[in-house]
mmCIF file of C-alpha atoms in Angstrom:
data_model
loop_
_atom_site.group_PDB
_atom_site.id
_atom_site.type_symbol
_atom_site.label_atom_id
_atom_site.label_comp_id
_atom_site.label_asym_id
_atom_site.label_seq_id
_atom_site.Cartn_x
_atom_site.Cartn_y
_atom_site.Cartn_z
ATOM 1 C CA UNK A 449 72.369 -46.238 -19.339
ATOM 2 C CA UNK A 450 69.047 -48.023 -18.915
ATOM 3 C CA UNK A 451 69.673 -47.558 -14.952
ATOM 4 C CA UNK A 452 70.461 -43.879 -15.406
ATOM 5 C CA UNK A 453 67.341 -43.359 -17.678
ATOM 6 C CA UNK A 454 65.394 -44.983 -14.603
ATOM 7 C CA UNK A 455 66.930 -42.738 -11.802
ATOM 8 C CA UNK A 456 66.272 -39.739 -13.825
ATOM 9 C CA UNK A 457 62.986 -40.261 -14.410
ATOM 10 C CA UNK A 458 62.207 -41.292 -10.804
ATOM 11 C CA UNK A 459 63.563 -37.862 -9.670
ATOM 12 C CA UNK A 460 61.434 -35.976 -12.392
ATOM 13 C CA UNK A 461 58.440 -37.929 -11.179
ATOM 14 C CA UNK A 462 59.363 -36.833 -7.626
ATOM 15 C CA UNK A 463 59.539 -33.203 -8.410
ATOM 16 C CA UNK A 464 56.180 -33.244 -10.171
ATOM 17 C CA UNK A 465 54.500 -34.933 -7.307
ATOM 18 C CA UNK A 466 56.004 -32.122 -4.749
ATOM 19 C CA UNK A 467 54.958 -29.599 -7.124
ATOM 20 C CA UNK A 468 51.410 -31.024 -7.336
ATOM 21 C CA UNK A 469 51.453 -31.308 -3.580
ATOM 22 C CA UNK A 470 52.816 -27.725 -2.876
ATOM 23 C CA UNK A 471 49.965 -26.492 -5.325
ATOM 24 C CA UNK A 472 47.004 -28.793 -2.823
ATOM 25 C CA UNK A 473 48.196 -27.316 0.090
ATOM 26 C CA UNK A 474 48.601 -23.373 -1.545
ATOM 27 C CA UNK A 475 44.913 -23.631 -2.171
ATOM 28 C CA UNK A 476 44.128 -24.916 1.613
ATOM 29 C CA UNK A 477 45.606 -22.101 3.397
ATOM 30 C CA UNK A 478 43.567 -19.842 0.655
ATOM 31 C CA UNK A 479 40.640 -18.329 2.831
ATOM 32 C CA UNK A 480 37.249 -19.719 1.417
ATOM 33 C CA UNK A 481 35.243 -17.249 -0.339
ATOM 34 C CA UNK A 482 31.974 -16.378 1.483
ATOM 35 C CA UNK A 483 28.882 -17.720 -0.305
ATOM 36 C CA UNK A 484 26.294 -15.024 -1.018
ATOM 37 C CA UNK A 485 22.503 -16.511 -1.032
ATOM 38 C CA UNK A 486 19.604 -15.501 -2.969
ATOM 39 C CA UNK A 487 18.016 -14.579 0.191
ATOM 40 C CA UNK A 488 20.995 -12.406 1.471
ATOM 41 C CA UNK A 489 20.790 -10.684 -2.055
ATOM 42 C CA UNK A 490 17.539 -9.878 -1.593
ATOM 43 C CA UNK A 491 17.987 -8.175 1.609
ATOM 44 C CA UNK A 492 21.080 -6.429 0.540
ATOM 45 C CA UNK A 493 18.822 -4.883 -2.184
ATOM 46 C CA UNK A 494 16.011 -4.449 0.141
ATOM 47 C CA UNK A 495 18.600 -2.546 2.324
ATOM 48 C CA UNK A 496 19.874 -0.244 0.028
ATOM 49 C CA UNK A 497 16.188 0.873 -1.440
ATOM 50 C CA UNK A 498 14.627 1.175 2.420
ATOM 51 C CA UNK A 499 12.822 4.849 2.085
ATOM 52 C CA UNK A 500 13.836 7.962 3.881
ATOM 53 C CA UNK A 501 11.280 8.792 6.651
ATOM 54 C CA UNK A 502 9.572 12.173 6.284
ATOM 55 C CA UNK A 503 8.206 13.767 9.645
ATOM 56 C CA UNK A 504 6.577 16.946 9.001
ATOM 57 C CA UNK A 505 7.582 19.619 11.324
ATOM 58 C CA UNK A 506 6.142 22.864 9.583
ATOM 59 C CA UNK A 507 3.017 23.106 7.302
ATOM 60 C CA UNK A 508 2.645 26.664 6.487
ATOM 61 C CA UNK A 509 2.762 29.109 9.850
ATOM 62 C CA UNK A 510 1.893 25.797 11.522
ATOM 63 C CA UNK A 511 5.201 23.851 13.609
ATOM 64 C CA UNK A 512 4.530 20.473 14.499
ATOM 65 C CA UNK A 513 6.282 19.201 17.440
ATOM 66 C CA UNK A 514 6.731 15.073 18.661
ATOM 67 C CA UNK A 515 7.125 13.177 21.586
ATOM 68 C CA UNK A 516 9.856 11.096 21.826
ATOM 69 C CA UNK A 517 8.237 8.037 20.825
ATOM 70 C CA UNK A 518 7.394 9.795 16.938
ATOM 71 C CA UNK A 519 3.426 10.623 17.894
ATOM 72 C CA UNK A 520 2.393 14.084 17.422
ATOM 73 C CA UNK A 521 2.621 16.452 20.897
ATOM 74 C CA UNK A 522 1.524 19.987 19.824
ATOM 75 C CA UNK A 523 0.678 22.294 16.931
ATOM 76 C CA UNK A 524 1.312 26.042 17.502
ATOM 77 C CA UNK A 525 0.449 28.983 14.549
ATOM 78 C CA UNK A 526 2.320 31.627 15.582
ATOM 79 C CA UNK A 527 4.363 31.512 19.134
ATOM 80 C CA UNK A 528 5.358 28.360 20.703
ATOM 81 C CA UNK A 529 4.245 27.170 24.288
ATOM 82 C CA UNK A 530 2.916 29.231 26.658
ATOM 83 C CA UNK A 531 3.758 32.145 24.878
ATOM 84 C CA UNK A 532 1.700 31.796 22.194
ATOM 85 C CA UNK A 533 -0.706 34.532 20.905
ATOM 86 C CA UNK A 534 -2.893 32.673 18.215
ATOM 87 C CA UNK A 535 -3.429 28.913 17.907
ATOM 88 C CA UNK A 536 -1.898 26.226 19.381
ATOM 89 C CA UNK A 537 -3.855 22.398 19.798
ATOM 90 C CA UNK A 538 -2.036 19.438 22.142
ATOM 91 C CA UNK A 539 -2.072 16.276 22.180
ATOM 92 C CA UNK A 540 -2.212 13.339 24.590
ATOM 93 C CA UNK A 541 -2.476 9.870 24.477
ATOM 94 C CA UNK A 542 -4.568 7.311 26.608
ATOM 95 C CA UNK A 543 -3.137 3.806 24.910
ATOM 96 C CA UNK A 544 -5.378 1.982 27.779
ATOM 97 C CA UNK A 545 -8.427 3.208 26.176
ATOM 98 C CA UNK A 546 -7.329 3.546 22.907
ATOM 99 C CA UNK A 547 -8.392 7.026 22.518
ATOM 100 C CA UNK A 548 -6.575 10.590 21.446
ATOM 101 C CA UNK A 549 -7.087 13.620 23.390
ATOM 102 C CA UNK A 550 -6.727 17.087 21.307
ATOM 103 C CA UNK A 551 -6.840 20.538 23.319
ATOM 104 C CA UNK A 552 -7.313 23.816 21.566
ATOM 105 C CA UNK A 553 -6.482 27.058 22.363
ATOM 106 C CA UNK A 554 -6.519 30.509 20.987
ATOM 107 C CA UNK A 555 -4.883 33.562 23.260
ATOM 108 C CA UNK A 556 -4.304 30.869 25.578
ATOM 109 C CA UNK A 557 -7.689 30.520 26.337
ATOM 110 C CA UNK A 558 -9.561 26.747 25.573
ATOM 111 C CA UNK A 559 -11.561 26.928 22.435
ATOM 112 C CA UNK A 560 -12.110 23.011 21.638
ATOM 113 C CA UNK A 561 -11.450 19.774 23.461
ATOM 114 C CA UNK A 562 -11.528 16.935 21.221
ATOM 115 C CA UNK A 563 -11.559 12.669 21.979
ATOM 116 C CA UNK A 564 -11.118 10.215 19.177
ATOM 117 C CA UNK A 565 -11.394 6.641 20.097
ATOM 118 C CA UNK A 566 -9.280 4.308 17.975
ATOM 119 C CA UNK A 567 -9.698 1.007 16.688
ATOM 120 C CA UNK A 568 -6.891 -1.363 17.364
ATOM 121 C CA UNK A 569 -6.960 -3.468 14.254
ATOM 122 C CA UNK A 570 -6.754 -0.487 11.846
ATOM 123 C CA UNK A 571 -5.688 2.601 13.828
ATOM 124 C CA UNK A 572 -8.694 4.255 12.159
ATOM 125 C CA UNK A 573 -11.147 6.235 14.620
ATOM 126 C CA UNK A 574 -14.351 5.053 14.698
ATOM 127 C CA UNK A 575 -16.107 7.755 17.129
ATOM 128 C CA UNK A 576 -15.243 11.879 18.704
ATOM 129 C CA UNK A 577 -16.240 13.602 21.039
ATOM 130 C CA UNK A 578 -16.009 17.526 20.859
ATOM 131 C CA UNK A 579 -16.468 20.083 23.672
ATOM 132 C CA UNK A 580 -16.636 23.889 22.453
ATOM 133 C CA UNK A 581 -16.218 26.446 24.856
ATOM 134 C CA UNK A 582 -18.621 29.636 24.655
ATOM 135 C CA UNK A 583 -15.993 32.637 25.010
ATOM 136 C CA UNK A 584 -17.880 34.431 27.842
ATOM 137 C CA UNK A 585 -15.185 34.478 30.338
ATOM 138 C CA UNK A 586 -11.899 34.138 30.883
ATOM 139 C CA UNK A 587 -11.768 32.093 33.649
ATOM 140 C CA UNK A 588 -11.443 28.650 32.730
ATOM 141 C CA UNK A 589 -14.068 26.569 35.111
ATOM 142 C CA UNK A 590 -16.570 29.425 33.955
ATOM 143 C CA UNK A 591 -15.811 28.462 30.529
ATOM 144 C CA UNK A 592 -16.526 24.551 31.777
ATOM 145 C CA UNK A 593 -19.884 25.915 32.407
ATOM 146 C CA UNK A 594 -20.830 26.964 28.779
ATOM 147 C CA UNK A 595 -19.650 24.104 27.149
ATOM 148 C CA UNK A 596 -21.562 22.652 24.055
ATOM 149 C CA UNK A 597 -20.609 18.873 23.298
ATOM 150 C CA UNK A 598 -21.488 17.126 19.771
ATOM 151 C CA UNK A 599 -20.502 13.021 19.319
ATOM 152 C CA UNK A 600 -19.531 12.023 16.080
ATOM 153 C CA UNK A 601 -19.333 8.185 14.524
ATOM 154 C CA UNK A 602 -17.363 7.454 11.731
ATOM 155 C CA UNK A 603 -17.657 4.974 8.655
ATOM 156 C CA UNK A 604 -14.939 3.369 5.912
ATOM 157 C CA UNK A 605 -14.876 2.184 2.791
ATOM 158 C CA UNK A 606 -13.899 -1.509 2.239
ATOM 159 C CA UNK A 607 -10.435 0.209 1.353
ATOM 160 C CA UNK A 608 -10.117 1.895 4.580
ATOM 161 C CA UNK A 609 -11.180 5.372 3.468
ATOM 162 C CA UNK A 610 -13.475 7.553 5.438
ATOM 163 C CA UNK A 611 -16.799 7.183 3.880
ATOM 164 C CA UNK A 612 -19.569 8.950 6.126
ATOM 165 C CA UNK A 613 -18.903 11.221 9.593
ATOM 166 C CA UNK A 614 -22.107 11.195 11.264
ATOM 167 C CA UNK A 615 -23.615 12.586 14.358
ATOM 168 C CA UNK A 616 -24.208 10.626 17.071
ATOM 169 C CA UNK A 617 -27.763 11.452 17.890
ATOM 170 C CA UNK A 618 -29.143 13.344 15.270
ATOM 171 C CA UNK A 619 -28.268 10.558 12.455
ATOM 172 C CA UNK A 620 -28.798 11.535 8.802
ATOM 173 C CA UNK A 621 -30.131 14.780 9.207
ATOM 174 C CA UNK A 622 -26.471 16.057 10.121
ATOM 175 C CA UNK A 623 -23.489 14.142 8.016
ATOM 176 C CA UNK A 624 -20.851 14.308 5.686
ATOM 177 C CA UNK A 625 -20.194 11.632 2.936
ATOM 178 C CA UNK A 626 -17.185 11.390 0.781
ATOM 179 C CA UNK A 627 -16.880 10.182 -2.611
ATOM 180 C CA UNK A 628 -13.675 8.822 -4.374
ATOM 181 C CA UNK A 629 -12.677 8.010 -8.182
ATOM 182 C CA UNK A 630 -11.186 5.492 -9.320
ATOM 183 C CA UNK A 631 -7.346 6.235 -8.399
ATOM 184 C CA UNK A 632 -8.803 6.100 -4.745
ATOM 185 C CA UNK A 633 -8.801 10.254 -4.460
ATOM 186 C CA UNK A 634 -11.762 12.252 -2.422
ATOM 187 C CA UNK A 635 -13.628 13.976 -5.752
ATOM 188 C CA UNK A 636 -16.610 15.459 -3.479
ATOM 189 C CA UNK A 637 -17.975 15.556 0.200
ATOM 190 C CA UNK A 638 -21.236 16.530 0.852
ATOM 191 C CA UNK A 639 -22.807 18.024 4.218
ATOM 192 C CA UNK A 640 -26.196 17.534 4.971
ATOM 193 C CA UNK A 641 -28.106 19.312 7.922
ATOM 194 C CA UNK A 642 -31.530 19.804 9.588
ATOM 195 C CA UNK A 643 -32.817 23.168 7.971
ATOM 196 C CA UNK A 644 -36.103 24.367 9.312
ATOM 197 C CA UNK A 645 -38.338 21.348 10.146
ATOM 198 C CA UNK A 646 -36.732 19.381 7.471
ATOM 199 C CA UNK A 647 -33.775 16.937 8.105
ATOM 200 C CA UNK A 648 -31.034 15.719 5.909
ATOM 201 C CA UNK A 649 -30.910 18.463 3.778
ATOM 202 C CA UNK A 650 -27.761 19.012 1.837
ATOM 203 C CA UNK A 651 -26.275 22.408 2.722
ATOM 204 C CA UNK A 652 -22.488 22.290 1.535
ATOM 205 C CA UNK A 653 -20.670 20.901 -1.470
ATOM 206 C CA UNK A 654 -16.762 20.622 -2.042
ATOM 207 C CA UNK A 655 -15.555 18.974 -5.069
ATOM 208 C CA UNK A 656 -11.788 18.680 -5.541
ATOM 209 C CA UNK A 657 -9.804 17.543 -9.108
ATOM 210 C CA UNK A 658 -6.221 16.636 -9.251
ATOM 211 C CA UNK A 659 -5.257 17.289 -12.840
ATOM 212 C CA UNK A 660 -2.687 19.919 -12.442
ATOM 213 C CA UNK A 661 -3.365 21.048 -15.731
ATOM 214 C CA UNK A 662 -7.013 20.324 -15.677
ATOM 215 C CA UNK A 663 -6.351 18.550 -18.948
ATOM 216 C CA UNK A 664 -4.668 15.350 -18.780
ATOM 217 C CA UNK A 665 -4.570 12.764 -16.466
ATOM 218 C CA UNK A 666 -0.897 12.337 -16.788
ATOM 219 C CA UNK A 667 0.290 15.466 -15.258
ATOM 220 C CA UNK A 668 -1.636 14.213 -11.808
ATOM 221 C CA UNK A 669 1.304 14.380 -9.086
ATOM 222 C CA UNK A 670 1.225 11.537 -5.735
ATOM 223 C CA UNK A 671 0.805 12.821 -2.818
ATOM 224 C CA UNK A 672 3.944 11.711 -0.213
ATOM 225 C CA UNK A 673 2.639 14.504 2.694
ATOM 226 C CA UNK A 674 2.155 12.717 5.644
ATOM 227 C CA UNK A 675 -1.180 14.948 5.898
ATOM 228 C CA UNK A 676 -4.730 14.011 5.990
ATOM 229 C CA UNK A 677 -4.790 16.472 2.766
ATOM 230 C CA UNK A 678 -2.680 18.720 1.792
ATOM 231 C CA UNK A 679 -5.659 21.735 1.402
ATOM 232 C CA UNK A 680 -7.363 20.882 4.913
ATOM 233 C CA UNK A 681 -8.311 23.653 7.024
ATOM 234 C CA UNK A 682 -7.134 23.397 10.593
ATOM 235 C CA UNK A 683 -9.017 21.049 12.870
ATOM 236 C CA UNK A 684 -12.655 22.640 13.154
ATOM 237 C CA UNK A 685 -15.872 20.712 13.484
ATOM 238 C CA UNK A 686 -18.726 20.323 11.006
ATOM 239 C CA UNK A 687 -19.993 24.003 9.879
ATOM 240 C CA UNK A 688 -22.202 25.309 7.222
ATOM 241 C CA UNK A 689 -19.913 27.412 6.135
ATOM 242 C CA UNK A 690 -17.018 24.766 5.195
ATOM 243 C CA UNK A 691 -18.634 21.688 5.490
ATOM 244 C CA UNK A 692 -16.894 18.815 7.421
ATOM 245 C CA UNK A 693 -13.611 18.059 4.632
ATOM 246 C CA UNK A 694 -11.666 16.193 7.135
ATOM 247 C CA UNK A 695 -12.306 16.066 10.795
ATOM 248 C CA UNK A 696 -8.961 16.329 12.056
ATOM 249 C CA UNK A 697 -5.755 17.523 9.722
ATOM 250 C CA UNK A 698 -2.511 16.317 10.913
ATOM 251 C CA UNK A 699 -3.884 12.558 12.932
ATOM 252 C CA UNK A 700 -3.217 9.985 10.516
ATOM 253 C CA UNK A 701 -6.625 8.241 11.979
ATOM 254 C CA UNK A 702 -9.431 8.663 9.148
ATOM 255 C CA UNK A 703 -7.315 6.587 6.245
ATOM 256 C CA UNK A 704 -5.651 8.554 3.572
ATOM 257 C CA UNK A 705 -8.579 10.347 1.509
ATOM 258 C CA UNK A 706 -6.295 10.842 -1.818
ATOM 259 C CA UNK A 707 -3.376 9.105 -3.638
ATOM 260 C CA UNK A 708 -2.530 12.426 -5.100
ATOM 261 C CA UNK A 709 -2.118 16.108 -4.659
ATOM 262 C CA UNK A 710 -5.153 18.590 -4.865
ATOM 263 C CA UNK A 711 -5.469 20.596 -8.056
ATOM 264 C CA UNK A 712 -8.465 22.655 -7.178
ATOM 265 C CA UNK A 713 -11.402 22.510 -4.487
ATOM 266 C CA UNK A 714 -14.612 24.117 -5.075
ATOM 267 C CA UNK A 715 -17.122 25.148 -2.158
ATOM 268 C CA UNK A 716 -20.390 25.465 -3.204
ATOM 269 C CA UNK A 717 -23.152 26.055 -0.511
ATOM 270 C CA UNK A 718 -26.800 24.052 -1.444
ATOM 271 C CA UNK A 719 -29.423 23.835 -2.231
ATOM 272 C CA UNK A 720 -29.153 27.504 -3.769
ATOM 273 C CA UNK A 721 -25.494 26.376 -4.997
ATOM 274 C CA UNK A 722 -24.037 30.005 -4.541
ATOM 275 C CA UNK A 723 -20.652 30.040 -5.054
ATOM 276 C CA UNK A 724 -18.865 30.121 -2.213
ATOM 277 C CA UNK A 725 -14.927 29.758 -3.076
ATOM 278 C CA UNK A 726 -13.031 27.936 -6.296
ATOM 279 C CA UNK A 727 -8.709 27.716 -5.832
ATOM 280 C CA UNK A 728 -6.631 25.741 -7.814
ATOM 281 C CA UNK A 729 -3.140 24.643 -5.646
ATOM 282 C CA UNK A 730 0.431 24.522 -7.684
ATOM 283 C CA UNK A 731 3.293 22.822 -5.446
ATOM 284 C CA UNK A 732 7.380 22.627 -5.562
ATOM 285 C CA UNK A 733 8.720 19.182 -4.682
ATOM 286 C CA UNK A 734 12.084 18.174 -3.667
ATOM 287 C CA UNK A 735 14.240 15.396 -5.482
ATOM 288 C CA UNK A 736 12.065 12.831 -3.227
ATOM 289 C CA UNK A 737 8.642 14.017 -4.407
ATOM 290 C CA UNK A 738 7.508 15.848 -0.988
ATOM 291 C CA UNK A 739 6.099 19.117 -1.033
ATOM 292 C CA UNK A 740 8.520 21.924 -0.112
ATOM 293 C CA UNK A 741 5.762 25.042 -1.117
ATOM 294 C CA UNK A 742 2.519 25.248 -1.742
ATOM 295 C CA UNK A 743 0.702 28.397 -3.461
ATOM 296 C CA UNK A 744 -3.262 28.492 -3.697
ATOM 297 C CA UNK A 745 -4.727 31.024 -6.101
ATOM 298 C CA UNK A 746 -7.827 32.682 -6.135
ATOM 299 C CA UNK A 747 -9.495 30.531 -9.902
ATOM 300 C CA UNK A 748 -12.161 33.532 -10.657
ATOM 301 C CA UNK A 749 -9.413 36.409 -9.482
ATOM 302 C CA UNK A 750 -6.113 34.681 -10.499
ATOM 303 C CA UNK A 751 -5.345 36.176 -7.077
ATOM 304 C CA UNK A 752 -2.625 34.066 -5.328
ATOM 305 C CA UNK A 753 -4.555 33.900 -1.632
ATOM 306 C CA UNK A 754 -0.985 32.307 -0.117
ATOM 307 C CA UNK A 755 2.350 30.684 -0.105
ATOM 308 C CA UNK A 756 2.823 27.943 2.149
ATOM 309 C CA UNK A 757 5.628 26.300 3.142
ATOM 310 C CA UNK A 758 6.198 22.452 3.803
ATOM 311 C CA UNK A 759 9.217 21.701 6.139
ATOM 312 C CA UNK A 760 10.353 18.453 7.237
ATOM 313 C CA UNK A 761 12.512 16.324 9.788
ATOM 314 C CA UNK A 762 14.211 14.006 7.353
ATOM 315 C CA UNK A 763 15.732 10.439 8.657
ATOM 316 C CA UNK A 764 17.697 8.094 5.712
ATOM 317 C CA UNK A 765 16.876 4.341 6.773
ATOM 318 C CA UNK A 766 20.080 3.846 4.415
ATOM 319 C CA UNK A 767 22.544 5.504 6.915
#
């Protein structure tokens, strides 16, 4: 009996142990489960918030048209190419020494030639040169002959905003400054000229608020446009008329002047300060916050003075 008991319990113990070892080597031919790190977290995260890209390729009657490597080639109102009736500017680029070249033309015929010489360390430029051609003649080395260049320097904040543009030779008597608020956003310029014998005179005001409901600072909306500013006129030098907002509209070269979309801008020309101009700017945005229209209205008429649309070429990092 005591020999039986023995034998049984030897063949129990036997089963157990191949049981135990069938269960070790289940779990070996199991495939181990891949270890995710903090760091491969992160970038998974990282991944999956990366930002669409927004080129803009239309900015009212304006189509904006790139090179292959993303830099801006040409901007047309009206017609494309060759055929074009109004305005078209192109650009080329001299990487060797670091500078932009901007043509302009209107009926086809050269109306401004502008340089801007970039710094390497912040892509901001620091200097232009502008040639204007007289409109005399429509042969193009005549117009070469009647050509009236002006040099302009620029200066930035210590947060890379434009802060002065300044001619070359005349100094203070012909400038524009620009003055920011807190949130970073261009609240004035003022243009300042040589009037009569007297220099530096200030001849031209704009002032510019971003409270969309000139109210509360809550209802202020950011600014995503990949625009100098969203209200700039098209690429025209200093003038009485306008003043010098922003030298050059659609070259991402003179740092970003505002955080945030224009409410209103108000032109007033000095010293008289007669009222030239007051508009106040509503937008549509898409689901990403871009502007898809913008209207401007007319603040003493309540005239809407235009419609412009915002159109871009859209590429999802996520995809």
């Amino acid at each position: 009996m005591n020999a039986l008991f023995q034998k049984n319990m030897a063949i129990a113990s036997l089963v157990v142990l191949i049981g135990f070892t069938s269960c070790q080597e289940n779990k070996l031919v199991i495939p181990d489960q891949p270890v995710v790190t903090s760091s491969e977290l992160a970038n998974s995260a990282r991944l999956s918030a990366l930002p669409k890209v927004y080129k803009l390729t239309r900015h009212g009657d304006a189509t904006l048209t790139y090179y292959n490597d993303g830099r801006l080639k040409r901007v047309t109102s009206g017609a494309d190419a060759r055929g074009n009736t109004k305005y078209r500017r192109e650009y080329s680029y001299d990487d060797a020494d670091h500078r932009i070249d901007a043509y302009s033309y209107i009926d086809n015929q050269p109306v401004f030639y502008d340089a801007y010489w970039i710094d390497d360390a912040t892509g901001r430029c620091h200097r232009s040169t502008q040639i204007g051609y007289l409109m005399i003649e429509e042969n193009v080395a005549y117009y070469k002959q009647h050509e009236l260049t002006t040099m302009w320097y620029y200066t930035y904040t210590t947060k890379g905003q434009l802060k002065t543009c300044q001619h070359l030779y005349w100094d203070s008597s012909n400038r524009t400054e620009y003055t920011y608020n807190a949130d970073d956003d261009l609240i004035k310029t003022i243009t300042y000229d040589r009037v009569g014998k007297q220099d530096g005179v200030a001849v031209h005001e704009l002032t510019l608020t971003y409270d969309q409901n000139q109210s509360s600072r809550s209802t202020v909306l950011a600014d995503k446009n990949p625009l100098n500013t969203s209200w700039a006129h098209l690429p025209v030098p200093h003038s009485q008329n306008e003043g010098q907002p922003v030298p050059e509209v659609y070259l991402p070269i003179f740092g970003k002047p505002s955080k945030h979309l224009v409410a209103s801008v108000t032109q007033t020309k000095l010293p008289t300060n007669q009222h030239v101009s007051s508009s106040f700017f509503t937008y549509t945005l898409n689901t990403d916050g871009y502007v898809t229209e913008r209207k401007e209205v007319d603040a003493r008429k309540s005239l809407l003075l235009e419609t412009k649309p915002f159109g871009y070429l859209v590429t999802d990092l996520n995809k």
